Amino acid sequence: MATDPAVVQHDSRSAAVVGAGPAGLYALAALLKGDAFDSVDVFEAAPAPYGLVRYGVAPDHPKTRNISRVLARGFEHAHVRFLGNVTVGRDVAVDDLRAAYDAVVVATGMLGDRRLGVPGEDLDGSLGASELVAWYTGHPEAPAIELPDELRAAAVIGAGNVALDVARILTKDPATLRRTSMPRHVVDALTASTLTDVHIVARRGPAQAKFTSPELHEIGNLDDIDLVVDPADTVLDADDQQAVADDRRSRVITDLVHEWSEREPRGAPRRIRLHFWSRPVRFTGPGHVRGIDLEPTRDDGTGRASSSLPVEMVVRAIGYHGQAIPGVPFDGATGTVPAHDGRVLDDDGSVIPGLYVTGWLRRGPTGVIATNRGDANEVAASVLADLETLPAHAPERRPVDDLLAERDVRVVSWDDWLRLEAHEKAEGEAVGADPIVVHDLKTVLEVIERRDG
Ligand SMILES: Cc1cc2nc3c(=O)[nH]c(=O)nc-3n(C[C@H](O)[C@H](O)[C@H](O)COP(=O)(O)OP(=O)(O)OC[C@H]3O[C@@H](n4cnc5c(N)ncnc54)[C@H](O)[C@@H]3O)c2cc1C
């Protein structure tokens, strides 16, 4: 068979994965199974791997966080490297990677929060869930959050598991949080918090909420917390009845919320109040959030009127939103990268050879961690199918290591990470806690540069 002159047969194949979250690391595992690569480099902006498994999944869910053990397996291969603390698009360009590797798989997830677009959203005390979550999980780039001195009540906008995580972390007995991986300054702040009430505000009814039942059950079983639901919120309309008929999860959630609406409050010191069929129309100040105005989203015949909740903090948990990486096409409306079977599409709809996308950046912020495995497998299959037809590298291709060294980037290697991990474990064991996340980059670098273990 004649060989296409445009296609150069390579002796040695290399791939780069950008983002060491679940999607990137599942993609790594799938690429390795193909046994087609002589080297795979994984670039990660944070100084530690695992993406939202480390900096998203709640610290009081250690079993879920332990998925990191599975995700770590790719790094057991001698020809796989971790290049942490490297932000692609800033420290090294996507084009540099495309020039240096046969295939580049972008898996940078979603970084920020969607906005509500209501007046007062930028008042002090109003923040996105991604900021609060980054703070309580110890992300080095998290904003320094100070809970308001007079904090009595907070509102969490959203009807998904992130809203439940936030409500739970804010109200949970801090003594239990002290046994988790949560950075100590965060546990201290939550211990000092005077918060008594968290209002979860959901646009639609329980039947159409995105909560999953184990997480909802969990907040129903928390010690020292009363759950409060208005019975009128549990009345099903036609859409709800359809949702309940079609979907078991919806049925379970509706039943649970209904059960809570009939519960007598136990006089617990803290309360989580669920408000369904409500949407915030304004955050009120002045200067700092003092309240939110809510409007009903349905007329349920109960004469429900607009209302105001006095709150000192509002957390938007209405979904994460992707951020463009320079050099990668991006759809600002969806916050995702346009692709076909994971092959990134240019503005004119043509495939960009050798550039792939997977995970949240490909399909949006939906699904559980394991959803990223199927997604990554599909994308890796595209990579492997394309491999022989990918364009040859430019002859002057420069090793990315040189670029990073020239730019003085302190790359965190896998061994560095293992040193940090051992340190976090020891810090936790010393106080009877899970490994405690080191949250500031300066300390991270000090720990990994200490050679005495
Ligand atoms: C608060 C929260 C809690 C969650 N809890 C659960 C749970 O309990 N159970 C569950 O199943 N799912 C949970 N999820 C969902 C789960 O975390 C996601 O499905 C999954 O993390 C998405 O994987 P990803 O790899 O696409 O993105 P991410 O996990 O976000 O990974 C992306 C990685 O790319 C890196 N990156 C970003 N930009 C760059 C760049 N320019 N250069 C280099 N690296 C970059 C990031 O630092 C990050 O490490 C939760 C999500 C959130 C937000």
Short mmCIF file of C-alpha atoms and ligand atoms in Angstrom, two decimals:
data_model
loop_
_atom_site.label_atom_id
_atom_site.label_comp_id
_atom_site.label_asym_id
_atom_site.label_seq_id
_atom_site.Cartn_x
_atom_site.Cartn_y
_atom_site.Cartn_z
CA MET A 1 0.00 0.00 0.00
CA ALA A 2 1.34 3.46 -0.91
CA THR A 3 2.24 5.68 2.04
CA ASP A 4 0.66 9.10 2.17
CA PRO A 5 3.65 11.49 1.93
CA ALA A 6 1.94 13.93 4.32
CA VAL A 7 1.98 11.29 7.02
CA VAL A 8 5.28 10.64 8.74
CA GLN A 9 5.71 7.34 10.53
CA HIS A 10 7.02 8.03 14.02
CA ASP A 11 9.35 5.83 15.98
CA SER A 12 8.40 7.46 19.20
CA ARG A 13 4.99 8.73 20.22
CA SER A 14 4.19 11.23 22.95
CA ALA A 15 1.06 12.73 24.42
CA ALA A 16 0.28 15.57 26.78
CA VAL A 17 -2.72 15.65 29.09
CA VAL A 18 -3.65 19.08 30.42
CA GLY A 19 -5.41 18.89 33.79
CA ALA A 20 -4.91 16.16 36.39
CA GLY A 21 -8.53 15.92 37.47
CA PRO A 22 -10.61 12.78 37.01
CA ALA A 23 -11.12 13.38 33.28
CA GLY A 24 -7.42 13.92 32.58
CA LEU A 25 -6.34 10.95 34.69
CA TYR A 26 -8.99 8.60 33.30
CA ALA A 27 -7.82 9.70 29.84
CA LEU A 28 -4.25 8.95 30.89
CA ALA A 29 -5.25 5.44 31.99
CA ALA A 30 -7.08 4.81 28.71
CA LEU A 31 -4.16 6.10 26.62
CA LEU A 32 -1.77 3.83 28.50
CA LYS A 33 -3.97 0.81 27.83
CA GLY A 34 -3.42 1.39 24.12
CA ASP A 35 0.34 0.96 24.75
CA ALA A 36 0.89 3.42 21.90
CA PHE A 37 2.87 6.10 23.71
CA ASP A 38 6.50 6.17 24.71
CA SER A 39 5.90 9.14 26.96
CA VAL A 40 2.91 10.93 28.44
CA ASP A 41 3.24 14.20 30.34
CA VAL A 42 0.41 15.42 32.56
CA PHE A 43 0.34 19.20 33.09
CA GLU A 44 -1.55 20.55 36.08
CA ALA A 45 -2.01 24.15 37.26
CA ALA A 46 -2.30 23.21 40.92
CA PRO A 47 0.72 21.91 42.82
CA ALA A 48 -1.23 18.70 43.50
CA PRO A 49 -3.15 16.24 41.32
CA TYR A 50 -6.81 15.14 41.31
CA GLY A 51 -8.68 18.35 40.43
CA LEU A 52 -12.06 18.58 42.11
CA VAL A 53 -11.53 15.26 43.88
CA ARG A 54 -9.06 17.15 46.07
CA TYR A 55 -10.37 20.70 45.71
CA GLY A 56 -14.11 20.09 45.32
CA VAL A 57 -15.37 16.89 46.94
CA ALA A 58 -16.28 17.83 50.49
CA PRO A 59 -13.68 17.06 53.17
CA ASP A 60 -16.27 15.13 55.19
CA HIS A 61 -16.62 12.66 52.29
CA PRO A 62 -13.26 10.88 52.58
CA LYS A 63 -14.44 7.75 50.79
CA THR A 64 -15.22 9.75 47.67
CA ARG A 65 -11.93 11.61 47.95
CA ASN A 66 -10.19 8.22 48.07
CA ILE A 67 -10.94 7.76 44.37
CA SER A 68 -7.61 9.56 44.08
CA ARG A 69 -5.92 6.20 44.72
CA VAL A 70 -7.39 4.86 41.49
CA LEU A 71 -6.57 8.06 39.63
CA ALA A 72 -2.93 7.89 40.77
CA ARG A 73 -2.26 4.56 39.07
CA GLY A 74 -1.19 6.06 35.74
CA PHE A 75 1.85 7.57 37.45
CA GLU A 76 3.18 4.10 38.29
CA HIS A 77 4.34 3.89 34.66
CA ALA A 78 7.95 4.98 34.24
CA HIS A 79 7.20 6.90 31.04
CA VAL A 80 4.46 9.05 32.62
CA ARG A 81 5.39 12.36 34.24
CA PHE A 82 3.42 14.79 36.41
CA LEU A 83 4.22 18.46 35.81
CA GLY A 84 2.32 20.24 38.56
CA ASN A 85 2.22 23.97 39.23
CA VAL A 86 2.22 24.59 35.46
CA THR A 87 -0.65 26.63 34.07
CA VAL A 88 -1.08 25.86 30.39
CA GLY A 89 -1.93 29.03 28.50
CA ARG A 90 0.24 31.06 30.89
CA ASP A 91 3.45 29.16 31.69
CA VAL A 92 3.42 27.25 28.43
CA ALA A 93 1.20 27.77 25.39
CA VAL A 94 -1.09 25.14 23.94
CA ASP A 95 0.73 25.67 20.65
CA ASP A 96 4.03 24.79 22.37
CA LEU A 97 2.44 21.56 23.53
CA ARG A 98 1.01 20.84 20.09
CA ALA A 99 4.48 21.33 18.63
CA ALA A 100 6.04 18.99 21.16
CA TYR A 101 3.53 16.12 21.45
CA ASP A 102 1.64 14.02 18.93
CA ALA A 103 -1.60 14.40 20.84
CA VAL A 104 -2.74 16.97 23.41
CA VAL A 105 -5.80 16.14 25.52
CA VAL A 106 -7.23 19.15 27.34
CA ALA A 107 -9.14 18.31 30.53
CA THR A 108 -9.12 21.54 32.49
CA GLY A 109 -12.65 21.28 33.83
CA MET A 110 -14.60 24.33 34.91
CA LEU A 111 -13.20 27.02 37.12
CA GLY A 112 -15.77 29.64 38.00
CA ASP A 113 -19.44 30.01 38.87
CA ARG A 114 -22.34 30.94 36.72
CA ARG A 115 -23.94 34.23 37.72
CA LEU A 116 -27.54 34.95 38.56
CA GLY A 117 -27.60 38.39 36.95
CA VAL A 118 -29.56 40.04 39.75
CA PRO A 119 -28.93 43.41 41.41
CA GLY A 120 -26.65 43.24 44.44
CA GLU A 121 -24.85 40.12 43.27
CA ASP A 122 -21.47 41.82 43.79
CA LEU A 123 -22.09 43.03 47.33
CA ASP A 124 -19.62 41.86 49.98
CA GLY A 125 -20.84 38.61 51.46
CA SER A 126 -22.04 37.34 48.07
CA LEU A 127 -19.85 34.62 46.63
CA GLY A 128 -19.81 31.74 44.24
CA ALA A 129 -19.77 28.17 45.51
CA SER A 130 -16.50 27.59 43.66
CA GLU A 131 -14.85 30.24 45.86
CA LEU A 132 -16.23 28.86 49.12
CA VAL A 133 -15.44 25.28 48.08
CA ALA A 134 -11.88 26.23 47.05
CA TRP A 135 -11.47 27.86 50.48
CA TYR A 136 -12.75 24.96 52.56
CA THR A 137 -10.82 22.35 50.56
CA GLY A 138 -7.58 24.36 50.69
CA HIS A 139 -6.99 25.31 47.04
CA PRO A 140 -3.86 27.47 46.92
CA GLU A 141 -5.64 30.06 44.76
CA ALA A 142 -8.78 30.26 46.90
CA PRO A 143 -9.80 33.73 48.01
CA ALA A 144 -9.15 34.47 51.69
CA ILE A 145 -12.71 34.20 52.92
CA GLU A 146 -13.71 35.77 56.21
CA LEU A 147 -17.12 34.80 57.48
CA PRO A 148 -19.06 37.94 58.48
CA ASP A 149 -18.74 38.76 62.22
CA GLU A 150 -22.48 38.99 62.68
CA LEU A 151 -23.24 35.93 60.57
CA ARG A 152 -26.59 34.50 61.60
CA ALA A 153 -28.09 33.30 58.33
CA ALA A 154 -26.84 32.42 54.87
CA ALA A 155 -28.66 31.61 51.66
CA VAL A 156 -27.41 29.01 49.21
CA ILE A 157 -28.95 29.35 45.75
CA GLY A 158 -29.26 26.10 43.84
CA ALA A 159 -30.78 22.64 43.95
CA GLY A 160 -27.83 20.36 43.33
CA ASN A 161 -25.32 18.48 45.43
CA VAL A 162 -22.92 21.42 45.58
CA ALA A 163 -25.65 23.43 47.34
CA LEU A 164 -26.06 20.54 49.81
CA ASP A 165 -22.29 20.33 50.37
CA VAL A 166 -22.11 24.05 51.12
CA ALA A 167 -25.13 23.99 53.45
CA ARG A 168 -23.78 20.94 55.26
CA ILE A 169 -20.25 22.27 55.69
CA LEU A 170 -21.54 25.61 57.00
CA THR A 171 -23.83 24.01 59.58
CA LYS A 172 -22.10 20.79 60.56
CA ASP A 173 -20.65 20.38 64.04
CA PRO A 174 -17.09 21.76 63.58
CA ALA A 175 -15.74 19.08 65.93
CA THR A 176 -16.47 16.52 63.21
CA LEU A 177 -14.84 18.74 60.57
CA ARG A 178 -11.68 18.82 62.70
CA ARG A 179 -11.23 15.10 61.91
CA THR A 180 -11.23 15.77 58.16
CA SER A 181 -8.68 17.00 55.62
CA MET A 182 -9.96 20.57 55.96
CA PRO A 183 -7.20 23.14 56.50
CA ARG A 184 -7.08 24.17 60.16
CA HIS A 185 -7.70 27.89 59.56
CA VAL A 186 -10.99 26.94 57.88
CA VAL A 187 -12.03 24.64 60.73
CA ASP A 188 -11.17 27.47 63.15
CA ALA A 189 -13.29 29.95 61.17
CA LEU A 190 -16.24 27.53 61.08
CA THR A 191 -15.83 26.81 64.79
CA ALA A 192 -16.00 30.54 65.54
CA SER A 193 -18.98 31.03 63.21
CA THR A 194 -22.22 32.30 64.75
CA LEU A 195 -24.34 31.00 61.86
CA THR A 196 -27.60 29.33 62.88
CA ASP A 197 -29.68 29.18 59.67
CA VAL A 198 -28.95 28.19 56.09
CA HIS A 199 -31.68 28.71 53.50
CA ILE A 200 -31.42 26.59 50.35
CA VAL A 201 -33.32 28.35 47.58
CA ALA A 202 -34.47 26.28 44.59
CA ARG A 203 -36.30 27.53 41.50
CA ARG A 204 -38.37 24.43 41.04
CA GLY A 205 -39.91 21.75 43.21
CA PRO A 206 -38.32 18.73 44.88
CA ALA A 207 -39.34 16.46 42.00
CA GLN A 208 -37.13 18.41 39.61
CA ALA A 209 -34.24 19.17 41.93
CA LYS A 210 -30.83 17.79 40.99
CA PHE A 211 -29.99 16.52 44.49
CA THR A 212 -29.07 12.87 44.72
CA SER A 213 -30.72 10.87 47.44
CA PRO A 214 -27.67 9.78 49.54
CA GLU A 215 -26.59 13.42 49.90
CA LEU A 216 -30.12 14.52 50.75
CA HIS A 217 -30.52 11.70 53.28
CA GLU A 218 -27.24 12.80 54.81
CA ILE A 219 -28.42 16.32 55.64
CA GLY A 220 -31.63 14.83 57.04
CA ASN A 221 -29.61 12.76 59.47
CA LEU A 222 -27.20 15.40 60.73
CA ASP A 223 -27.02 15.82 64.49
CA ASP A 224 -28.03 19.15 65.90
CA ILE A 225 -29.73 20.35 62.73
CA ASP A 226 -33.43 20.76 62.07
CA LEU A 227 -34.62 20.57 58.49
CA VAL A 228 -37.50 22.87 57.71
CA VAL A 229 -39.72 22.58 54.61
CA ASP A 230 -43.00 24.37 53.93
CA PRO A 231 -45.62 21.65 53.23
CA ALA A 232 -47.00 23.80 50.38
CA ASP A 233 -43.69 23.28 48.55
CA THR A 234 -44.28 19.56 48.35
CA VAL A 235 -47.58 19.82 46.45
CA LEU A 236 -46.91 18.29 43.03
CA ASP A 237 -47.97 20.00 39.81
CA ALA A 238 -48.40 18.21 36.49
CA ASP A 239 -44.69 18.44 35.54
CA ASP A 240 -43.69 17.10 38.96
CA GLN A 241 -46.09 14.21 38.68
CA GLN A 242 -44.54 13.34 35.33
CA ALA A 243 -41.01 13.62 36.76
CA VAL A 244 -41.95 11.40 39.70
CA ALA A 245 -43.58 8.84 37.40
CA ASP A 246 -40.53 8.76 35.09
CA ASP A 247 -37.66 8.80 37.52
CA ARG A 248 -36.99 6.83 40.68
CA ARG A 249 -34.52 9.40 42.03
CA SER A 250 -37.14 12.10 41.69
CA ARG A 251 -39.64 9.91 43.57
CA VAL A 252 -37.23 9.23 46.42
CA ILE A 253 -36.38 12.91 46.79
CA THR A 254 -40.00 14.01 46.69
CA ASP A 255 -40.93 11.47 49.36
CA LEU A 256 -38.04 12.50 51.57
CA VAL A 257 -38.80 16.22 51.32
CA HIS A 258 -42.45 15.49 52.00
CA GLU A 259 -41.49 13.53 55.10
CA TRP A 260 -39.35 16.46 56.30
CA SER A 261 -42.21 18.89 55.76
CA GLU A 262 -44.18 16.90 58.35
CA ARG A 263 -41.39 16.73 60.91
CA GLU A 264 -41.71 18.57 64.19
CA PRO A 265 -38.60 20.75 64.72
CA ARG A 266 -36.47 19.34 67.55
CA GLY A 267 -35.27 22.74 68.72
CA ALA A 268 -31.80 22.04 67.29
CA PRO A 269 -29.24 24.84 67.49
CA ARG A 270 -28.98 25.14 63.69
CA ARG A 271 -31.46 24.83 60.86
CA ILE A 272 -31.36 24.13 57.14
CA ARG A 273 -34.49 25.54 55.49
CA LEU A 274 -35.40 24.41 52.01
CA HIS A 275 -37.35 26.93 49.90
CA PHE A 276 -38.66 25.45 46.68
CA TRP A 277 -40.39 27.34 43.86
CA SER A 278 -38.47 30.51 44.69
CA ARG A 279 -35.95 32.63 42.87
CA PRO A 280 -33.80 35.47 44.14
CA VAL A 281 -34.51 38.76 42.39
CA ARG A 282 -32.23 41.04 44.42
CA PHE A 283 -29.54 40.96 47.08
CA THR A 284 -29.96 43.90 49.41
CA GLY A 285 -27.26 45.91 51.20
CA PRO A 286 -26.03 48.51 51.69
CA GLY A 287 -22.38 47.61 51.09
CA HIS A 288 -22.67 44.12 52.49
CA VAL A 289 -25.40 41.57 51.93
CA ARG A 290 -28.18 42.07 54.48
CA GLY A 291 -30.88 40.09 52.76
CA ILE A 292 -32.26 38.60 49.58
CA ASP A 293 -35.62 39.22 47.96
CA LEU A 294 -37.35 36.13 46.65
CA GLU A 295 -40.19 35.75 44.17
CA PRO A 296 -42.35 32.67 43.80
CA THR A 297 -41.88 30.82 40.52
CA ARG A 298 -45.33 29.24 40.51
CA ASP A 299 -48.80 30.10 41.59
CA ASP A 300 -49.76 27.15 43.73
CA GLY A 301 -53.04 28.68 44.89
CA THR A 302 -51.67 29.16 48.39
CA GLY A 303 -51.35 32.92 47.95
CA ARG A 304 -47.58 32.66 48.24
CA ALA A 305 -46.14 36.15 47.97
CA SER A 306 -42.73 37.65 47.36
CA SER A 307 -40.62 37.56 50.50
CA SER A 308 -37.34 38.75 51.93
CA LEU A 309 -34.88 36.68 53.91
CA PRO A 310 -32.47 38.44 56.25
CA VAL A 311 -29.07 36.87 55.48
CA GLU A 312 -25.50 38.07 55.83
CA MET A 313 -24.07 35.76 53.20
CA VAL A 314 -25.27 34.36 49.87
CA VAL A 315 -23.57 31.50 48.05
CA ARG A 316 -24.47 30.89 44.39
CA ALA A 317 -24.40 27.17 43.67
CA ILE A 318 -26.11 27.26 40.28
CA GLY A 319 -23.35 25.56 38.33
CA TYR A 320 -19.71 25.90 37.44
CA HIS A 321 -18.62 27.57 34.20
CA GLY A 322 -15.60 26.82 32.04
CA GLN A 323 -12.81 29.21 31.25
CA ALA A 324 -11.15 29.59 27.88
CA ILE A 325 -7.59 28.31 27.52
CA PRO A 326 -5.68 30.48 25.03
CA GLY A 327 -5.13 28.47 21.86
CA VAL A 328 -8.21 26.26 22.32
CA PRO A 329 -11.55 27.19 20.69
CA PHE A 330 -14.19 27.93 23.30
CA ASP A 331 -17.95 28.38 23.36
CA GLY A 332 -18.54 31.15 25.88
CA ALA A 333 -22.27 30.44 26.08
CA THR A 334 -21.87 26.86 27.30
CA GLY A 335 -18.40 27.26 28.80
CA THR A 336 -17.26 24.20 26.84
CA VAL A 337 -14.87 23.42 23.98
CA PRO A 338 -16.63 22.45 20.73
CA ALA A 339 -15.67 18.92 19.77
CA HIS A 340 -16.76 15.84 17.90
CA ASP A 341 -15.95 12.55 19.66
CA GLY A 342 -13.48 14.58 21.71
CA ARG A 343 -11.70 15.98 18.62
CA VAL A 344 -11.56 19.74 19.08
CA LEU A 345 -13.30 21.67 16.31
CA ASP A 346 -12.04 24.96 14.93
CA ASP A 347 -14.38 27.92 14.40
CA ASP A 348 -15.14 26.69 10.87
CA GLY A 349 -16.15 23.26 12.20
CA SER A 350 -13.00 21.46 11.00
CA VAL A 351 -11.09 19.12 13.30
CA ILE A 352 -7.86 20.53 14.75
CA PRO A 353 -5.42 17.63 14.30
CA GLY A 354 -3.92 16.32 17.52
CA LEU A 355 -6.06 18.40 19.90
CA TYR A 356 -8.68 16.72 22.08
CA VAL A 357 -10.94 17.63 24.99
CA THR A 358 -12.51 15.55 27.74
CA GLY A 359 -14.39 15.87 31.04
CA TRP A 360 -16.38 18.86 32.20
CA LEU A 361 -14.72 21.08 29.62
CA ARG A 362 -16.13 18.81 26.93
CA ARG A 363 -19.64 18.15 28.20
CA GLY A 364 -20.37 20.73 30.91
CA PRO A 365 -20.58 20.40 34.69
CA THR A 366 -22.75 17.32 34.94
CA GLY A 367 -22.48 13.77 36.22
CA VAL A 368 -20.46 12.14 38.92
CA ILE A 369 -16.74 11.44 38.97
CA ALA A 370 -17.18 8.09 37.21
CA THR A 371 -19.02 9.78 34.32
CA ASN A 372 -15.64 11.19 33.33
CA ARG A 373 -14.28 7.68 32.84
CA GLY A 374 -16.64 6.80 29.99
CA ASP A 375 -16.06 10.25 28.52
CA ALA A 376 -12.27 9.87 28.73
CA ASN A 377 -12.39 6.36 27.25
CA GLU A 378 -14.25 7.69 24.22
CA VAL A 379 -11.77 10.51 23.73
CA ALA A 380 -8.76 8.21 24.17
CA ALA A 381 -10.29 5.92 21.53
CA SER A 382 -10.37 8.90 19.14
CA VAL A 383 -6.73 9.70 19.93
CA LEU A 384 -5.61 6.14 19.33
CA ALA A 385 -7.64 5.87 16.14
CA ASP A 386 -6.05 9.07 14.80
CA LEU A 387 -2.51 8.40 15.87
CA GLU A 388 -1.06 7.15 12.61
CA THR A 389 -2.52 10.03 10.64
CA LEU A 390 -1.48 12.91 12.89
CA PRO A 391 0.85 15.46 11.30
CA ALA A 392 4.55 15.21 11.89
CA HIS A 393 6.18 17.47 14.45
CA ALA A 394 7.99 20.53 13.27
CA PRO A 395 11.70 19.63 13.08
CA GLU A 396 12.56 22.48 15.46
CA ARG A 397 10.28 21.16 18.17
CA ARG A 398 11.56 22.26 21.59
CA PRO A 399 11.23 20.19 24.67
CA VAL A 400 8.71 21.84 26.94
CA ASP A 401 11.04 21.30 29.90
CA ASP A 402 13.45 23.86 28.45
CA LEU A 403 10.68 26.40 28.03
CA LEU A 404 9.55 25.93 31.62
CA ALA A 405 13.11 26.19 32.93
CA GLU A 406 13.71 29.38 30.91
CA ARG A 407 10.54 30.83 32.41
CA ASP A 408 11.56 29.88 35.94
CA VAL A 409 8.50 27.74 36.55
CA ARG A 410 8.93 25.55 39.66
CA VAL A 411 7.51 22.32 38.29
CA VAL A 412 6.11 19.99 40.96
CA SER A 413 7.04 16.41 40.03
CA TRP A 414 5.28 13.23 41.10
CA ASP A 415 7.98 12.60 43.72
CA ASP A 416 7.45 16.13 45.03
CA TRP A 417 3.74 15.42 45.30
CA LEU A 418 4.39 12.15 47.13
CA ARG A 419 6.49 14.12 49.64
CA LEU A 420 3.64 16.60 50.13
CA GLU A 421 1.15 13.76 50.45
CA ALA A 422 3.28 12.06 53.13
CA HIS A 423 3.55 15.35 55.00
CA GLU A 424 -0.23 15.89 54.90
CA LYS A 425 -0.77 12.34 56.14
CA ALA A 426 1.62 12.81 59.05
CA GLU A 427 0.02 16.15 59.99
CA GLY A 428 -3.39 14.49 60.03
CA GLU A 429 -2.27 11.43 61.99
CA ALA A 430 -0.71 13.66 64.65
CA VAL A 431 -4.15 15.06 65.49
CA GLY A 432 -6.36 12.06 64.67
CA ALA A 433 -7.55 13.53 61.36
CA ASP A 434 -7.48 12.63 57.68
CA PRO A 435 -4.45 13.96 55.78
CA ILE A 436 -4.68 17.74 56.24
CA VAL A 437 -4.48 19.71 53.01
CA VAL A 438 -1.64 22.25 52.89
CA HIS A 439 -3.43 25.23 51.42
CA ASP A 440 -0.77 27.79 50.58
CA LEU A 441 1.71 27.43 47.77
CA LYS A 442 4.62 28.78 49.80
CA THR A 443 4.25 26.02 52.39
CA VAL A 444 3.67 23.44 49.65
CA LEU A 445 7.00 24.38 48.07
CA GLU A 446 8.76 24.43 51.44
CA VAL A 447 7.47 20.95 52.25
CA ILE A 448 8.50 19.45 48.93
CA GLU A 449 11.93 21.01 49.08
CA ARG A 450 12.63 19.61 52.55
CA ARG A 451 14.81 16.59 51.95
CA ASP A 452 14.58 15.15 55.45
CA GLY A 453 11.17 13.64 54.68
C1 LIG B 1 -17.97 21.20 44.83
C2 LIG B 1 -18.02 19.91 44.07
C3 LIG B 1 -18.19 18.72 44.74
C4 LIG B 1 -18.28 17.53 44.02
N1 LIG B 1 -18.47 16.37 44.70
C5 LIG B 1 -18.60 15.23 44.03
C6 LIG B 1 -18.84 14.01 44.74
O1 LIG B 1 -18.92 14.00 45.97
N2 LIG B 1 -18.96 12.87 44.00
C7 LIG B 1 -18.87 12.88 42.62
O2 LIG B 1 -18.99 11.82 42.00
N3 LIG B 1 -18.64 14.02 41.93
C8 LIG B 1 -18.50 15.18 42.60
N4 LIG B 1 -18.29 16.33 41.92
C9 LIG B 1 -18.13 16.27 40.44
C10 LIG B 1 -16.69 15.89 40.04
O3 LIG B 1 -15.80 16.58 40.86
C11 LIG B 1 -16.46 16.22 38.55
O4 LIG B 1 -17.28 15.32 37.80
C12 LIG B 1 -15.04 16.02 38.08
O5 LIG B 1 -14.10 16.55 38.98
C13 LIG B 1 -14.83 16.68 36.71
O6 LIG B 1 -13.57 16.27 36.26
P1 LIG B 1 -12.65 17.14 35.29
O7 LIG B 1 -11.37 16.40 35.25
O8 LIG B 1 -13.37 17.42 34.03
O9 LIG B 1 -12.46 18.55 36.02
P2 LIG B 1 -11.63 18.93 37.34
O10 LIG B 1 -11.82 17.94 38.42
O11 LIG B 1 -11.97 20.35 37.62
O12 LIG B 1 -10.10 18.86 36.88
C14 LIG B 1 -9.56 19.84 36.02
C15 LIG B 1 -8.08 20.02 36.37
O13 LIG B 1 -7.48 20.87 35.40
C16 LIG B 1 -6.62 21.78 36.07
N5 LIG B 1 -6.47 22.97 35.22
C17 LIG B 1 -7.37 23.93 35.00
N6 LIG B 1 -6.88 24.86 34.16
C18 LIG B 1 -5.61 24.47 33.86
C19 LIG B 1 -4.58 25.01 33.04
N7 LIG B 1 -4.77 26.15 32.36
N8 LIG B 1 -3.41 24.36 32.97
C20 LIG B 1 -3.21 23.18 33.66
N9 LIG B 1 -4.17 22.62 34.44
C21 LIG B 1 -5.35 23.26 34.53
C22 LIG B 1 -7.35 22.08 37.35
O14 LIG B 1 -6.46 22.61 38.32
C23 LIG B 1 -7.87 20.70 37.72
O15 LIG B 1 -6.93 19.97 38.47
C24 LIG B 1 -18.18 17.54 42.61
C25 LIG B 1 -18.01 18.75 41.93
C26 LIG B 1 -17.93 19.92 42.65
C27 LIG B 1 -17.76 21.21 41.92
#
